[in-house]
Tab-separated table of C-alpha atoms and ligand atoms in Angstrom:
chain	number	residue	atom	x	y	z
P	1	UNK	CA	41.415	-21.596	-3.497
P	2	UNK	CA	37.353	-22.130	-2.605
P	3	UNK	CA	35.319	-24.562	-4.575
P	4	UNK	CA	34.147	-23.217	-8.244
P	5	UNK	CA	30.284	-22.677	-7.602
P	6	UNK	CA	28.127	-22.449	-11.162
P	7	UNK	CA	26.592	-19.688	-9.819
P	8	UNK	CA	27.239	-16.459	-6.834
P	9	UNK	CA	26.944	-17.997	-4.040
P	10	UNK	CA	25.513	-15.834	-0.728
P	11	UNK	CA	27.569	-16.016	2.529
P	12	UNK	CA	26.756	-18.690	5.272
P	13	UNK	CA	23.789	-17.251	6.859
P	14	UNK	CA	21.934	-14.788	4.522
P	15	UNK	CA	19.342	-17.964	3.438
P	16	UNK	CA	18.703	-18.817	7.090
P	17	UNK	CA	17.228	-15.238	7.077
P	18	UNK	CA	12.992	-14.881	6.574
P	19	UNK	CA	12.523	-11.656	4.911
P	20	UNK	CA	11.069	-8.685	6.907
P	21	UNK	CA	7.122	-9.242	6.308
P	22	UNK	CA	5.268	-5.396	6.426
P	23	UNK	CA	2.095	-5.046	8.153
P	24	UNK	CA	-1.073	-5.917	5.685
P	25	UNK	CA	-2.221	-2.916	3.876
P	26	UNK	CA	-5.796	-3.548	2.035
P	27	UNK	CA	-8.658	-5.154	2.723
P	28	UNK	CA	-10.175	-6.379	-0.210
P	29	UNK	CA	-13.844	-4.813	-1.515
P	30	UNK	CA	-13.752	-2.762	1.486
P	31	UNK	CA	-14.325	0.950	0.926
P	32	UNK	CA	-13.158	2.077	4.040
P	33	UNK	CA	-10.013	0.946	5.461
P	34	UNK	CA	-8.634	1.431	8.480
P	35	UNK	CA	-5.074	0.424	9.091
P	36	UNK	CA	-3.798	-0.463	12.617
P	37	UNK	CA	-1.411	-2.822	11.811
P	38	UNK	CA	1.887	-1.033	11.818
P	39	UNK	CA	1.712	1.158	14.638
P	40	UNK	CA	1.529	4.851	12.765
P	41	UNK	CA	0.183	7.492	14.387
P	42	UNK	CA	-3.671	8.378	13.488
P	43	UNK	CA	-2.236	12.514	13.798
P	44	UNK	CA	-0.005	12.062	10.632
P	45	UNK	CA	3.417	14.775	10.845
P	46	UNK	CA	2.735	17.971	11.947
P	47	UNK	CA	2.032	20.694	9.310
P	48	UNK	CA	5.665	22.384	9.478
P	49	UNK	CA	7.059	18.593	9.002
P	50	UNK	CA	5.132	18.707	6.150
P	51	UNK	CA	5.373	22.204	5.305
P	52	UNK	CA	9.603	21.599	5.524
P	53	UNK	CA	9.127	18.505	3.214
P	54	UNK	CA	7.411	20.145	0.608
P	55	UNK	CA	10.368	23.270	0.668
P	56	UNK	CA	12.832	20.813	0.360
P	57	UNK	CA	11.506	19.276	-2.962
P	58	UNK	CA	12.416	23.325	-4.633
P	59	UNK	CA	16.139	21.786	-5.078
P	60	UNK	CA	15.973	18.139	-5.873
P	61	UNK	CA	19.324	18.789	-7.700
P	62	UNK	CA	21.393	18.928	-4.725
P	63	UNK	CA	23.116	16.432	-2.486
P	64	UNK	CA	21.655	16.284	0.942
P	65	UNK	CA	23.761	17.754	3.786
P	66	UNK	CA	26.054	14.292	4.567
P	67	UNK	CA	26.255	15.247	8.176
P	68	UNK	CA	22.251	15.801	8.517
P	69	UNK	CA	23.168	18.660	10.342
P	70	UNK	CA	20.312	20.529	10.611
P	71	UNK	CA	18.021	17.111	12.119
P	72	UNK	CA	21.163	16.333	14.477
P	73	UNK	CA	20.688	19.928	15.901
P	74	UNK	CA	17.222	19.739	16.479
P	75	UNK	CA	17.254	16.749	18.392
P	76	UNK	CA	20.313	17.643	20.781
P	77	UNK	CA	18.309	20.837	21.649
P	78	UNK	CA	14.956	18.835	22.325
P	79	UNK	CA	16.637	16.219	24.198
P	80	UNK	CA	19.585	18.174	25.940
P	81	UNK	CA	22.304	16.522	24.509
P	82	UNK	CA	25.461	16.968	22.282
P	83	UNK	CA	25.603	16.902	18.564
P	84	UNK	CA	28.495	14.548	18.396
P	85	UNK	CA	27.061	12.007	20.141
P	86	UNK	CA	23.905	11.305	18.000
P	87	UNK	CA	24.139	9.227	14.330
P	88	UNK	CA	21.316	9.923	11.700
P	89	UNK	CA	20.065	6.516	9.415
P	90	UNK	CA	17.724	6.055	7.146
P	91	UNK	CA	14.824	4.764	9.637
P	92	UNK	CA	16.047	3.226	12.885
P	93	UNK	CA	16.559	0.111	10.552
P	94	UNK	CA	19.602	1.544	9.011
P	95	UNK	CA	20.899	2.200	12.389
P	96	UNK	CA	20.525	-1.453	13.415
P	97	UNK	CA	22.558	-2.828	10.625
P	98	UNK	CA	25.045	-0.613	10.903
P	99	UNK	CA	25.877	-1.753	14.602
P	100	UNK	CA	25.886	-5.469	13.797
P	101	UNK	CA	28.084	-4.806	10.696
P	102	UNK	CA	30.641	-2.767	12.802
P	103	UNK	CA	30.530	-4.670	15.918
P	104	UNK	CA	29.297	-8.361	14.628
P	105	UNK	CA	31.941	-11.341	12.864
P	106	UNK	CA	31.386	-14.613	11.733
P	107	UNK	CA	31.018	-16.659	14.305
P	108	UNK	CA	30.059	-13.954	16.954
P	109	UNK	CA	26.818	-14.235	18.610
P	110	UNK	CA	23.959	-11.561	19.002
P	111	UNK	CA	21.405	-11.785	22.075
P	112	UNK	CA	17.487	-11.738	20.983
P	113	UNK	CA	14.915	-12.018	23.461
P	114	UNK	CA	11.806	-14.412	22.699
P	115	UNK	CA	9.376	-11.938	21.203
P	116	UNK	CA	11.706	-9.400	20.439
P	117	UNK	CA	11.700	-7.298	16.689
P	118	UNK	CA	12.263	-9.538	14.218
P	119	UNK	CA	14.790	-6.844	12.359
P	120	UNK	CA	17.757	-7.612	15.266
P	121	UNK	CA	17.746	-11.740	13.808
P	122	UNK	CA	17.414	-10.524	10.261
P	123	UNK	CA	21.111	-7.955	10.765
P	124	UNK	CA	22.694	-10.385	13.167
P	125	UNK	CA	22.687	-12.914	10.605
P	126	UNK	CA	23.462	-10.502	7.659
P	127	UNK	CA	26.193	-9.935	9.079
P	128	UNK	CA	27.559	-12.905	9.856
P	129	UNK	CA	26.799	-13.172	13.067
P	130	UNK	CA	24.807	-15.908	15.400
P	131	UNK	CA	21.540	-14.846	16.549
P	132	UNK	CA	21.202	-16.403	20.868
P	133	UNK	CA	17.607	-16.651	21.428
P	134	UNK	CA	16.326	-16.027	25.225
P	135	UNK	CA	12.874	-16.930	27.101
P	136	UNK	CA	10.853	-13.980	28.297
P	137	UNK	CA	8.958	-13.959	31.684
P	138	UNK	CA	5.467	-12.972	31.286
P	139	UNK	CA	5.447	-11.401	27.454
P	140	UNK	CA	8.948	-9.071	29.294
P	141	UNK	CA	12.337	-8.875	28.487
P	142	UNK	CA	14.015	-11.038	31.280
P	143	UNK	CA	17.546	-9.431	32.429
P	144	UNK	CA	18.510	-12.916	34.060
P	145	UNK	CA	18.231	-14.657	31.335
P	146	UNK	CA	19.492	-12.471	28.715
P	147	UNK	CA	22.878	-12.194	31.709
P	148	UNK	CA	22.655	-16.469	31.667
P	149	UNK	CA	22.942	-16.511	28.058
P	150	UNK	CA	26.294	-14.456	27.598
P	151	UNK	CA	28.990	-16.254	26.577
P	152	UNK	CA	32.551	-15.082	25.108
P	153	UNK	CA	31.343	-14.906	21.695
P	154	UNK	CA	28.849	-12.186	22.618
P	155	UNK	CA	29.225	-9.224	21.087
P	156	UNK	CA	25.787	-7.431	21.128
P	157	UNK	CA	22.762	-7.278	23.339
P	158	UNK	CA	19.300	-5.930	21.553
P	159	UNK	CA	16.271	-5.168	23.574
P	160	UNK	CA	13.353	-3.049	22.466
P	161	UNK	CA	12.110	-1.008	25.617
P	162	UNK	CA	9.244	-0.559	25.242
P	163	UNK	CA	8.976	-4.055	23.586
P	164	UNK	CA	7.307	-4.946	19.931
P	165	UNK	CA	4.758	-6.524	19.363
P	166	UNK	CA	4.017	-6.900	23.580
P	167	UNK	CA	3.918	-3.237	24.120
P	168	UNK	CA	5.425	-4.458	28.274
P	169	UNK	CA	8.714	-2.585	29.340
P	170	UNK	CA	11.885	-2.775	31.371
P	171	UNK	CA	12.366	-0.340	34.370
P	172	UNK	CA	15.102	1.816	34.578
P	173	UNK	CA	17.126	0.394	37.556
P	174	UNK	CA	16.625	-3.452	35.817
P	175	UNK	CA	18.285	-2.333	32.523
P	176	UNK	CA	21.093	-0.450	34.971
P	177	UNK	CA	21.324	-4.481	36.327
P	178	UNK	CA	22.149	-5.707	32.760
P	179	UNK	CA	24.575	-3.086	31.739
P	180	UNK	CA	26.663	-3.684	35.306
P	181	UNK	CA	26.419	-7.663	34.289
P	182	UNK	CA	27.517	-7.434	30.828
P	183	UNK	CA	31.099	-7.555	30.005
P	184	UNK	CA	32.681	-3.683	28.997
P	185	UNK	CA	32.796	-5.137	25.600
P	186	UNK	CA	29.277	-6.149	24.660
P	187	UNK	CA	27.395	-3.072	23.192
P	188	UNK	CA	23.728	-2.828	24.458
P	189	UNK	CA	21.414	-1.715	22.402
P	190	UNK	CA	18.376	0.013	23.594
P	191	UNK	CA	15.910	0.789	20.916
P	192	UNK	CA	13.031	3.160	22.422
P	193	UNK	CA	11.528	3.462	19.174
P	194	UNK	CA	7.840	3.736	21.551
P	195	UNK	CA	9.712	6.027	24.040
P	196	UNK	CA	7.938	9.032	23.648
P	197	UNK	CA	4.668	6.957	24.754
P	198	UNK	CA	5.573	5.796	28.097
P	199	UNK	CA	4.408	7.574	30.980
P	200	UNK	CA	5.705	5.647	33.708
P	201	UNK	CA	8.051	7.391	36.806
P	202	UNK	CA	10.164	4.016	36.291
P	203	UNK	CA	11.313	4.347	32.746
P	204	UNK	CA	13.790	5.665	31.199
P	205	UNK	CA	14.767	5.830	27.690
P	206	UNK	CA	18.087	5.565	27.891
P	207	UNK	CA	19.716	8.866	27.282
P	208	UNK	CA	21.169	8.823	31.086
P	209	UNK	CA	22.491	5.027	30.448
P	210	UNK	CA	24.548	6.341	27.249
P	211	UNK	CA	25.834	8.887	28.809
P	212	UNK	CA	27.298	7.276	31.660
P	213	UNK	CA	28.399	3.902	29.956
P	214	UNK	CA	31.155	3.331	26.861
P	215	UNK	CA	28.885	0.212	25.757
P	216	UNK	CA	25.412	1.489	25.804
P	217	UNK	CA	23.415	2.951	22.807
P	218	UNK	CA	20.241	4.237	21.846
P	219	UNK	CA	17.898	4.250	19.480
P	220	UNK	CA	15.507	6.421	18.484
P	221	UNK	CA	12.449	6.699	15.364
P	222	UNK	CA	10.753	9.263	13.673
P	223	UNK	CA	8.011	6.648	12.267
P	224	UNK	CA	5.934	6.138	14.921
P	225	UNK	CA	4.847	9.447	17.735
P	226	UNK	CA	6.570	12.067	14.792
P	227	UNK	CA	4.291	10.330	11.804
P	228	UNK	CA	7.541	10.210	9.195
P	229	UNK	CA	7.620	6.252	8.874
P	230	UNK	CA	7.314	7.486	4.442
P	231	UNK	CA	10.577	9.339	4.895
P	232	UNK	CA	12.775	6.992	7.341
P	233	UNK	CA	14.149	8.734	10.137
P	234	UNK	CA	15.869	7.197	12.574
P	235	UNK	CA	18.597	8.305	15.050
P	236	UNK	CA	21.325	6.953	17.803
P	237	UNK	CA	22.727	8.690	20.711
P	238	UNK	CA	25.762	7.075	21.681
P	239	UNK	CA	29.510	7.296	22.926
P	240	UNK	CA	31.435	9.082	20.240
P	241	UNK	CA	33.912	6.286	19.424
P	242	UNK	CA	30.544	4.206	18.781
P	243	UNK	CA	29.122	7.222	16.135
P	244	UNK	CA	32.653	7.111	14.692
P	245	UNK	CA	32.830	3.791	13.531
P	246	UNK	CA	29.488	3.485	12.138
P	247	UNK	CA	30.054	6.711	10.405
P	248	UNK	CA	32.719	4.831	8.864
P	249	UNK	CA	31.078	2.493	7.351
P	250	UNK	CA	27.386	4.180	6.384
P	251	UNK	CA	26.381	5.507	2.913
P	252	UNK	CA	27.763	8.989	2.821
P	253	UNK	CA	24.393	10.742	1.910
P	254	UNK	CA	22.098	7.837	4.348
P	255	UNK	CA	19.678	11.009	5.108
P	256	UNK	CA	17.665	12.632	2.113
P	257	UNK	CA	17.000	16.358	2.378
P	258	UNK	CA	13.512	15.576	2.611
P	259	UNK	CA	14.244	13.409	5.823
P	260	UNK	CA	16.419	15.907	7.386
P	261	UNK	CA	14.663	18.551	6.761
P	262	UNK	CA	11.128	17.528	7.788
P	263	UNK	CA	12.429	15.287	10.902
P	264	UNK	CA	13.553	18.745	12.274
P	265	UNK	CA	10.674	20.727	11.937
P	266	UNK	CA	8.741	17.429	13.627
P	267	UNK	CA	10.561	17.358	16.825
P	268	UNK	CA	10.208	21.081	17.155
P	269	UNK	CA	6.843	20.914	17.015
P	270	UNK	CA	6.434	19.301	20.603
P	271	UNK	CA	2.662	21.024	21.266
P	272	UNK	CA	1.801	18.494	18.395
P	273	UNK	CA	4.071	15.735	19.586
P	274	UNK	CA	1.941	16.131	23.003
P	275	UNK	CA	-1.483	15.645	21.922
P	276	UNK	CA	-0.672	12.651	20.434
P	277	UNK	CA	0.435	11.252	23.498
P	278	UNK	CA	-2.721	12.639	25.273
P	279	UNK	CA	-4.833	10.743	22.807
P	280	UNK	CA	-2.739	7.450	23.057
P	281	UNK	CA	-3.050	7.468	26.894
P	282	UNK	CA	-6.575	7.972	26.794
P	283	UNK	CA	-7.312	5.295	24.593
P	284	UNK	CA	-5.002	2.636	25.361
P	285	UNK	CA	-6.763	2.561	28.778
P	286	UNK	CA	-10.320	2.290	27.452
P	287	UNK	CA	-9.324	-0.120	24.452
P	288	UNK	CA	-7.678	-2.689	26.980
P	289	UNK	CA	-10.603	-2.313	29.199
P	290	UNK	CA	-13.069	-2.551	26.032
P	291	UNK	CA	-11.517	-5.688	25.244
P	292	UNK	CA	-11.113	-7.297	28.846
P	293	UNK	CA	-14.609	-6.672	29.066
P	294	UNK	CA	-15.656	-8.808	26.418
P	295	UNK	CA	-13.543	-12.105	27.468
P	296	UNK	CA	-10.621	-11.352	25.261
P	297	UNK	CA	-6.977	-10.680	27.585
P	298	UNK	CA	-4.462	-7.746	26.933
P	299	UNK	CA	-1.009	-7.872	27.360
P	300	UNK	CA	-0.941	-4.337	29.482
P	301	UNK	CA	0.854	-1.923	27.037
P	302	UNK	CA	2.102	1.364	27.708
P	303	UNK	CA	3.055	2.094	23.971
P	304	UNK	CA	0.941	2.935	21.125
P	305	UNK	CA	-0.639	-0.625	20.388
P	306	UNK	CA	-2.255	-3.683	22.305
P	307	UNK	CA	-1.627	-7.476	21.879
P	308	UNK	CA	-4.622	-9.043	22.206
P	309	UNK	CA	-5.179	-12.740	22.853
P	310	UNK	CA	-7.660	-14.775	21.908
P	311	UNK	CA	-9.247	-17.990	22.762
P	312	UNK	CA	-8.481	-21.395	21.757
P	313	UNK	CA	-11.947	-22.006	21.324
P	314	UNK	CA	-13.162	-22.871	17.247
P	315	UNK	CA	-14.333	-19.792	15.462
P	316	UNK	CA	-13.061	-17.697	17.723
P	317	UNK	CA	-9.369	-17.908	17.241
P	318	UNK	CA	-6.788	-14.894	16.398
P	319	UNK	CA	-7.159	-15.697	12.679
P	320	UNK	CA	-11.149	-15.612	12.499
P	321	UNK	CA	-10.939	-12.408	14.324
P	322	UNK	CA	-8.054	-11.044	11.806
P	323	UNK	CA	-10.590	-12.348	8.788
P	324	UNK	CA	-13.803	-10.805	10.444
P	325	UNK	CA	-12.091	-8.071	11.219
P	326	UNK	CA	-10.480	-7.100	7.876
P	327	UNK	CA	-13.779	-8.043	5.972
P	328	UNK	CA	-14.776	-4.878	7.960
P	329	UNK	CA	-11.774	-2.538	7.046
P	330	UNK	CA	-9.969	-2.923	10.240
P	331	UNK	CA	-6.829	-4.327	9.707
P	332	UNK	CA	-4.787	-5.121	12.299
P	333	UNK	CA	-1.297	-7.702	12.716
P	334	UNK	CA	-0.572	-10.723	12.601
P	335	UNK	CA	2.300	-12.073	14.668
P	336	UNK	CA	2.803	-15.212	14.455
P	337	UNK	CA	6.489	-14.697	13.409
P	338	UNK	CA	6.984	-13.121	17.004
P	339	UNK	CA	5.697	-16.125	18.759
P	340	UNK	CA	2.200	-15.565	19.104
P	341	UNK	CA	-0.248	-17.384	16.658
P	342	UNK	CA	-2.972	-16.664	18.317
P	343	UNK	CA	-3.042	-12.986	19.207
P	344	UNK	CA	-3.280	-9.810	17.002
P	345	UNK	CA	-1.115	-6.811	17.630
P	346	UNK	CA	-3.958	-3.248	17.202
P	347	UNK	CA	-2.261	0.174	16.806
P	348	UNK	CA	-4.072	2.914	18.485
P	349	UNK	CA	-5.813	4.633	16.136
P	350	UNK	CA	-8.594	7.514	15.751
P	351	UNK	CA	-11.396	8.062	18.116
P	352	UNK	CA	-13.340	6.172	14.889
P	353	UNK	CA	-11.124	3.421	14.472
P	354	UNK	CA	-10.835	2.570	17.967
P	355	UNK	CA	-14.861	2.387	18.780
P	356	UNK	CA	-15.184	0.549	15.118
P	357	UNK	CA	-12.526	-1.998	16.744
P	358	UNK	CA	-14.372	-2.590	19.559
P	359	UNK	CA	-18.107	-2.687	18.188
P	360	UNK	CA	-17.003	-5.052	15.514
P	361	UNK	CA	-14.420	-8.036	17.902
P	362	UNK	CA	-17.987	-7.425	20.544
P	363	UNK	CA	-20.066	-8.582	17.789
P	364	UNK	CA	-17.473	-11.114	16.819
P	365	UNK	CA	-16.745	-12.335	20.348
P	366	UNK	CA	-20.803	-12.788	21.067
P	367	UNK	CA	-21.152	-14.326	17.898
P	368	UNK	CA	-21.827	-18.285	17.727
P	369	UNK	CA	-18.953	-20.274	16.464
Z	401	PLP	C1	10.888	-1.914	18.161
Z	401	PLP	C2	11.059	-1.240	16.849
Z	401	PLP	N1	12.264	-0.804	16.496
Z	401	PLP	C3	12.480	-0.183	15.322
Z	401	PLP	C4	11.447	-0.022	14.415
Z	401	PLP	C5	11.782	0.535	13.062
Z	401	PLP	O1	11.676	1.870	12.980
Z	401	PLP	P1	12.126	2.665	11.681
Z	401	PLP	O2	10.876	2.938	10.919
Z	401	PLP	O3	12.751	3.878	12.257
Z	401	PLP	O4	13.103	1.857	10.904
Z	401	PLP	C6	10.173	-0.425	14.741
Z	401	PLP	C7	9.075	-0.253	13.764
Z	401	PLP	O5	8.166	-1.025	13.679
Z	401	PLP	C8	9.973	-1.075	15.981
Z	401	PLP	O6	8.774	-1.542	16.328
């Protein structure tokens, strides 16, 4: 029989865990705030999202379809695929959990890259599990390294591709290099939550790696390019023996109606989805450049927000600039927690937010300290 405790006890683990900290919303006595600090889209959802989401508040009284039926067909016929291979959650959050729960013991050890998103640590330990640190190379996810750190306790791999905060990503045929080194038994997780931003001829999201390997998933969110972060939408594609077991184990009703029905009507609406990646491409170029140009150095992104680092120099560090800049209504993030305490992360924003960005870290970086 265990020791009597005088109170519940958590299990070993669950206090080594920092809670999840949200981008900063306000700016205090600041009328007009701008908010680039958790990499929404400046479009907002497309009118039939929001069109769907207000139909679906008519019947409040009803359970939501438990199979999200409606959302999973959507997305098959957008991205080609099959219905039983994709897995609805509540935000691509839910989704993560779910695959440490099912595929993570005590004792059994999760692989985190450097920088990576500070969710995979938070769910590996949750659930019991050992979170395995690895070094990046140059702000990037480093395939050797994540391959030298495998050991028989492994269980699952988690790389963002594109990466947060760094915005750098992981060509196709190096990812197809870690699956062939991992052992058949280590699930990889690819989360492309940024996916539908990348326009390089090298990337790949991953649909063509699930589909032609039992140990590869992917994930997918309706938060960032699809402007539904409110509702949490999230989705996997996967092998079906993978879907199975976390259907298993998730909440029987994880979607809302809202979700589901909204979510579909927002990846039918591609002519919207595709002017929001016209705008992001335009300005992630000329914000980079804007901010090489005054002395500051960008970590080269090619998803919908730039880390920006600044110099070690008094005055003119990452957290005067976040202090200047939020006294101005631009608030952008912090990320220390990700291993860089002297850089802010800035989402692409409007055409307004973007040139207020730049006028105001100009003035700041010609400023005397
Ligand atoms: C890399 C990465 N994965 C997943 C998420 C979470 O997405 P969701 O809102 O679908 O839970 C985010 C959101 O910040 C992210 O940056």
């Amino acid at each position: 029989m265990s020791m009597e405790m005088s109170k519940p006890v958590p299990r070993p683990g669950i206090l080594d865990i920092a809670a999840y900290v949200p981008g900063k919303e306000h700016a205090p006595g600041v009328a007009r705030v701008f908010k680039l600090s958790s990499n929404e889209t400046p479009f907002g959802a497309s009118p039939k999202a929001i069109e769907a989401f207000r139909a679906a508040g008519e019947h409040l009284e009803r359970y939501p379809d438990g199979q999200a039926t409606e959302l999973r067909q959507a997305i098959a016929d957008i991205h080609g695929l099959n219905t039983a291979n994709i897995l609805c959650g509540n935000g691509s959050d839910e989704l993560l959990g779910l695959l440490c729960h099912v595929y993570l013991g005590a004792g059994d050890e999760g692989i985190i890259t450097e920088h990576g998103f500070l969710i995979y640590r938070i769910q590996i330990l949750a659930a019991g599990g050992t979170p395995v640190t690895v070094k990046e190379k140059d702000r990037t996810v480093d395939v050797d390294a994540i391959l030298a750190a495998v050991t028989e306790r492994t269980k699952i791999v988690f790389i963002a591709n594109p990466a947060n905060p760094t915005g750098t990503y992981v060509p196709v045929n190096e990812i197809r290099r870690l699956q062939a080194g991992l052992p058949k038994h280590v699930i990889l997780v690819l989360d492309a939550a940024y996916a539908e931003y990348v326009r390089r001829n090298d990337y790949e999201a991953g649909l063509e790696l699930v589909s032609s390997n039992p140990n590869v998933v992917m994930t997918r969110t309706f938060s960032k390019i699809y402007g539904l972060a409110a509702l949490r939408v999230g989705w996997m594609y996967g092998p079906a023996d993978v879907v199975d077991a976390l259907n298993r184990v998730r909440g029987p009703f994880n979607m809302n109606a809202a979700a589901i029905a909204a979510g579909a009507a927002a990846i039918r609406d591609q002519a919207f989805t595709q002017k929001a990646v016209a705008h992001n491409t335009l300005w992630i170029e000329k914000v980079t450049k804007a901010f090489e140009s005054i002395g500051l150095e960008v970590t080269p992104s090619v998803a919908n927000f730039v880390l920006v680092h600044f110099p070690d120099v008094e005055g003119k560090r990452a957290a005067d600039a976040d202090a200047f800049l939020t006294s101005r209504g631009y608030i952008l993030r912090a990320v220390r927690a990700y291993g860089f305490p002297n850089s802010l992360r800035m989402s692409i924003g409007t055409e307004e937010a973007n040139l207020g960005v730049i006028a105001a870290l100009t003035e700041f970086m010609g400023r005397k300290a």
